[in-house]
mmCIF file of C-alpha atoms and ligand atoms in Angstrom:
data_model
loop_
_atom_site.group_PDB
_atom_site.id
_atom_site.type_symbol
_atom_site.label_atom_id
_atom_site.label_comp_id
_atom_site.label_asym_id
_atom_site.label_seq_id
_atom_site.Cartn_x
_atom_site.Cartn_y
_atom_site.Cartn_z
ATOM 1 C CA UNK A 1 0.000 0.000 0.000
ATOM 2 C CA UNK A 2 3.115 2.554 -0.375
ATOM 3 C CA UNK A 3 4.016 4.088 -3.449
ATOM 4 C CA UNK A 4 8.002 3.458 -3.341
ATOM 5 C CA UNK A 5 10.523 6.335 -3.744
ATOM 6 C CA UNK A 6 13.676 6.815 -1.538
ATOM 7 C CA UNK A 7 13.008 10.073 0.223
ATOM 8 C CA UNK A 8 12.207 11.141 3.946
ATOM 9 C CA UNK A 9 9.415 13.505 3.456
ATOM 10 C CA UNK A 10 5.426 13.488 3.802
ATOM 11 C CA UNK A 11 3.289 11.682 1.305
ATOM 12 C CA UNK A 12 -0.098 10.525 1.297
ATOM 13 C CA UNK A 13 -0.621 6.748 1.470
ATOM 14 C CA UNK A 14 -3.551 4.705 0.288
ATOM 15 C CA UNK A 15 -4.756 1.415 0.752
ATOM 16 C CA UNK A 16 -4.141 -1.998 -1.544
ATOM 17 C CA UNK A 17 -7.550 -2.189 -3.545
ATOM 18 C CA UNK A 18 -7.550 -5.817 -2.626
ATOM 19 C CA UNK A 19 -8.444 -4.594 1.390
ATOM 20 C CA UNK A 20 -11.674 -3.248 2.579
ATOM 21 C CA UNK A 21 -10.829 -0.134 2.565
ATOM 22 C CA UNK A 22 -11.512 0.419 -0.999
ATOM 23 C CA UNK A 23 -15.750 0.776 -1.970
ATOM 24 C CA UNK A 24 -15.309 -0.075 -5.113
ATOM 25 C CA UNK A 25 -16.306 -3.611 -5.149
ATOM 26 C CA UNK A 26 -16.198 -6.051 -6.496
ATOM 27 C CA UNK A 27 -12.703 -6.056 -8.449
ATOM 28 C CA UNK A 28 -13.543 -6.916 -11.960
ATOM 29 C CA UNK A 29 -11.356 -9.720 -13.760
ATOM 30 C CA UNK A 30 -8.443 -8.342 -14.887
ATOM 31 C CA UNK A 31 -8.187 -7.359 -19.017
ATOM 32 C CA UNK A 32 -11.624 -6.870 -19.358
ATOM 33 C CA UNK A 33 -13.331 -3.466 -20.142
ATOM 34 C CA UNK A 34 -14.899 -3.793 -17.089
ATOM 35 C CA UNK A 35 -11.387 -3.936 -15.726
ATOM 36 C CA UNK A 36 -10.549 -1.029 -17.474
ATOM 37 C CA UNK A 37 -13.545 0.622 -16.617
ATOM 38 C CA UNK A 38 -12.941 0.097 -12.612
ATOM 39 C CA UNK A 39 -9.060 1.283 -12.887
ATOM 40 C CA UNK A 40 -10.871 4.820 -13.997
ATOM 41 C CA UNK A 41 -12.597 5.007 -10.931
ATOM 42 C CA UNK A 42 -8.830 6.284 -8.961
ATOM 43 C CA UNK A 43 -7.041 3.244 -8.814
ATOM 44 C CA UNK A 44 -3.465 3.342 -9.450
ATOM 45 C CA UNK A 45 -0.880 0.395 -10.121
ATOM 46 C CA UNK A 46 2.001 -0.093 -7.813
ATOM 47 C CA UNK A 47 4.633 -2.548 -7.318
ATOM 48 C CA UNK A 48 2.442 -4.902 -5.415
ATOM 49 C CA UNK A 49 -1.087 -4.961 -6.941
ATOM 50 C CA UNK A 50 -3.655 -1.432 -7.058
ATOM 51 C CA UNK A 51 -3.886 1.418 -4.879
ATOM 52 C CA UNK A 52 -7.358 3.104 -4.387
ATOM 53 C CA UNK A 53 -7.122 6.632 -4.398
ATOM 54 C CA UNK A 54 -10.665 6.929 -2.077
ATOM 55 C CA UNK A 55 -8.803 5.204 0.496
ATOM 56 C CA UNK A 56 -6.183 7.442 2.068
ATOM 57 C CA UNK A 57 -4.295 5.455 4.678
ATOM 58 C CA UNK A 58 -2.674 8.561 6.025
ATOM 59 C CA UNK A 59 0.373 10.679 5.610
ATOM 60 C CA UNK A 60 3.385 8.447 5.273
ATOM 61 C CA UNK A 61 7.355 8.541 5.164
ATOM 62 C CA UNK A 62 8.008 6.448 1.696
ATOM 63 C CA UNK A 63 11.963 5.498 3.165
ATOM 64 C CA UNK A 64 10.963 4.564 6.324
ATOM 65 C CA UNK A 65 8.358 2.531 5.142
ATOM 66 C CA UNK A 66 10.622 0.958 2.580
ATOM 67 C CA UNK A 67 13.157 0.078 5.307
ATOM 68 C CA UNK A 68 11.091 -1.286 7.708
ATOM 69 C CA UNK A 69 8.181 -3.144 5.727
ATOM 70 C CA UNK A 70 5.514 -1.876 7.642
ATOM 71 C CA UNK A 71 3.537 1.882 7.164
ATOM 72 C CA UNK A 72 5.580 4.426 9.097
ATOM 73 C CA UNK A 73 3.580 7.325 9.590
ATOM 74 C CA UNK A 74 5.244 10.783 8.763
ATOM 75 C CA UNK A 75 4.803 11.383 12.272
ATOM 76 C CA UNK A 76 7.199 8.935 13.345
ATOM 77 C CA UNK A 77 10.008 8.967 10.487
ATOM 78 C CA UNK A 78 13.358 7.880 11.907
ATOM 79 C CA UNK A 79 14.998 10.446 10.193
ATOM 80 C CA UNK A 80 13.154 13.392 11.842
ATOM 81 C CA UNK A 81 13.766 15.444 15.027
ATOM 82 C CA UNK A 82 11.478 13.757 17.598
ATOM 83 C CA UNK A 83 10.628 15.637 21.430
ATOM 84 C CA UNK A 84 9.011 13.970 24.564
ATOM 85 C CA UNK A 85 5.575 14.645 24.508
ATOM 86 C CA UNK A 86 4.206 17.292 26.826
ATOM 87 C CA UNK A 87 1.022 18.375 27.531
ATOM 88 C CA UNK A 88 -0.010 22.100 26.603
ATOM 89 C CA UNK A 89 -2.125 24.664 28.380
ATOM 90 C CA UNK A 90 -4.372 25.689 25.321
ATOM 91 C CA UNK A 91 -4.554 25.504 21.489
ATOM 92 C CA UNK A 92 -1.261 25.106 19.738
ATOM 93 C CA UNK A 93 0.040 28.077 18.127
ATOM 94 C CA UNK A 94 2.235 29.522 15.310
ATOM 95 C CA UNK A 95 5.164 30.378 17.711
ATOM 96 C CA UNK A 96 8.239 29.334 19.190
ATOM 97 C CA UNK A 97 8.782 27.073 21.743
ATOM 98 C CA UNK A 98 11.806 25.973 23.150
ATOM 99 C CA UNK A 99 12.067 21.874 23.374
ATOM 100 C CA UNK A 100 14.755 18.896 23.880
ATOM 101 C CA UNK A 101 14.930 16.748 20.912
ATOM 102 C CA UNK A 102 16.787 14.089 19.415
ATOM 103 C CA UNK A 103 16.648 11.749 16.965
ATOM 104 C CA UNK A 104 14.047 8.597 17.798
ATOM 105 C CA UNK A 105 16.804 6.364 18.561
ATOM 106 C CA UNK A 106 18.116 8.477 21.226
ATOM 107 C CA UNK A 107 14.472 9.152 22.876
ATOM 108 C CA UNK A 108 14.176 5.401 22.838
ATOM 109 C CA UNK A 109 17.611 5.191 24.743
ATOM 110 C CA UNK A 110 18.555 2.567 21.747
ATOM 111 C CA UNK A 111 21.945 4.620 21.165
ATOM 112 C CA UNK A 112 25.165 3.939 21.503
ATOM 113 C CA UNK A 113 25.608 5.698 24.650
ATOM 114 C CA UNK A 114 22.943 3.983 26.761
ATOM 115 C CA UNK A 115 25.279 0.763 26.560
ATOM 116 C CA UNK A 116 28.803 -0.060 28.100
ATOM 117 C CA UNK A 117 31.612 -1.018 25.891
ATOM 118 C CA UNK A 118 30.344 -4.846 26.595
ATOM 119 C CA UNK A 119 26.893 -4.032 24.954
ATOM 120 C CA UNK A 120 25.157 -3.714 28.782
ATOM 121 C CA UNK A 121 22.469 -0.968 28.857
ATOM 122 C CA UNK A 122 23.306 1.504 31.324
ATOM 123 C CA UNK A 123 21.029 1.734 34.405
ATOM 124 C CA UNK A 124 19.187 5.089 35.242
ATOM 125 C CA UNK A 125 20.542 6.737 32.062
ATOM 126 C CA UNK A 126 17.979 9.180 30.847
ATOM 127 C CA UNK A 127 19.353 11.260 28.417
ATOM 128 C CA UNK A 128 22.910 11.318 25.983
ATOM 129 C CA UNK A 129 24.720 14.110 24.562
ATOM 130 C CA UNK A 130 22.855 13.991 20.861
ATOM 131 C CA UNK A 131 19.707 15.359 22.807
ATOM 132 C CA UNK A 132 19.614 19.020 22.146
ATOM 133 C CA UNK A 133 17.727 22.209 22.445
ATOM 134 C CA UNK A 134 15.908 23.640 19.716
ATOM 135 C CA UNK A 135 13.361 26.512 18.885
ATOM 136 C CA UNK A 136 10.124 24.550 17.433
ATOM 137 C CA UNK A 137 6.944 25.833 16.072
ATOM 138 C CA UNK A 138 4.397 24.562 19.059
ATOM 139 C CA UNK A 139 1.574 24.080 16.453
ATOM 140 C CA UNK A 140 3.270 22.667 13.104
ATOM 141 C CA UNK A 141 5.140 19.952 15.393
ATOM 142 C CA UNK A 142 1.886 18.102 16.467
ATOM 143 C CA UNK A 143 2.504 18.498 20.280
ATOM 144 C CA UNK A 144 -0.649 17.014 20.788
ATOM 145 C CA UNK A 145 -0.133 13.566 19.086
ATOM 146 C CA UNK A 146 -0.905 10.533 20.756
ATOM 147 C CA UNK A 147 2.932 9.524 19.938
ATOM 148 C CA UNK A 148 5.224 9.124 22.826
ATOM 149 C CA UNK A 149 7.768 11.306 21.126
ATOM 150 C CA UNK A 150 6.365 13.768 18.193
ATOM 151 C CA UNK A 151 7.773 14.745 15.653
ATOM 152 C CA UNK A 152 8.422 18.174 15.895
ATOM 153 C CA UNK A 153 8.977 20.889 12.889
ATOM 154 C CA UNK A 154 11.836 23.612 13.410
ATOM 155 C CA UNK A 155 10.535 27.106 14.103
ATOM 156 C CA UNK A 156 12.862 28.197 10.810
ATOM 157 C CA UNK A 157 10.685 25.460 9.008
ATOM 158 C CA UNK A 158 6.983 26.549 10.195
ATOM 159 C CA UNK A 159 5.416 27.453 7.334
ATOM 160 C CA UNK A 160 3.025 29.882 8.615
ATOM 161 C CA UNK A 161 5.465 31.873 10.845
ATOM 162 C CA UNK A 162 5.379 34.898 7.649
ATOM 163 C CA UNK A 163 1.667 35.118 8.599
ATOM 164 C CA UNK A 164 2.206 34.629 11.819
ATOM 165 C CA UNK A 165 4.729 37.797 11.784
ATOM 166 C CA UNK A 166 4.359 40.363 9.477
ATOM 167 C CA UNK A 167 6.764 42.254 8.742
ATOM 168 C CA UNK A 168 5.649 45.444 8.552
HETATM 169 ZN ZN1 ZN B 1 -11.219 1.609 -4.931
HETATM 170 ZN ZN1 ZN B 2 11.546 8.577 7.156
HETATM 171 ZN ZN1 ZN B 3 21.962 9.441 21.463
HETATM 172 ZN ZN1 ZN B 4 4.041 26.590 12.481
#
């Protein structure tokens, strides 16, 4: 159900025709006209078998997926900066916050520097040196996700911050 490409970045994900998801049942033999007729309706070959296009399966990293065999959500792509989750007073907003983050490995505490030279994990370790402090956008880096760690988007990367600030 991905559409394959190499990159770390958002795309939208569908379902395999072949699962419920899809309405457009049944699936018509294949070469007919009625075949033909049913691939008009937003279907889409892929390596695998058919994507339906009326069955978004969410927003999607296409390289972590491809690594890892399963769905990754964008959400939780590897190759993003990820925070602990913390709960917020109000409605995100279009501003900066200051937050810890790291890469997921080092949230999980499955880096390097949570083990000893012999491969033992380290007891009462919390943290390692690749967590850092950065300024995020509170509302572009989904503090509210049910995720354990967000992602979280850069306050140079919010997208809205022009709006946000004119500059007069
Ligand atoms: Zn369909
Ligand atoms: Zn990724
Ligand atoms: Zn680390
Ligand atoms: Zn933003």
């Amino acid at each position: 159900m991905t559409i394959p490409t190499e990159d770390h970045k958002p795309e939208p994900f569908y379902w395999d025709a072949d699962t419920d998801h899809c309405p457009h049942k049944p699936i018509p033999e294949r070469g007919t006209d009625a075949w033909d007729q049913w691939m008009t309706l937003g279907h889409q070959p892929y390596d695998d078998g058919v994507l339906c296009l009326d069955a978004p399966a969410g927003t999607g990293c296409p390289a972590c997926t491809a690594e890892l065999g399963d769905m990754i959500a964008w959400s939780a792509c590897r190759n993003r900066d990820h925070a602990r989750a913390r709960q917020l007073p109000g409605e995100p907003q279009h501003q900066p916050v200051a937050a810890d983050v790291a890469s997921l490995e080092c949230l999980e505490r499955e880096c390097d520097e949570y083990f000893t030279d012999e491969g033992d994990e380290i007891p009462g370790k919390d943290t390692c040196s690749h967590v850092r402090r950065m300024e995020i956008c509170e509302a572009c880096s989904e503090p509210g996700a049910a995720e354990d760690f967000p992602a979280v988007v850069a306050w140079t990367d919010c997208a809205k911050r022009t709006a946000a600030r004119p500059v007069s």
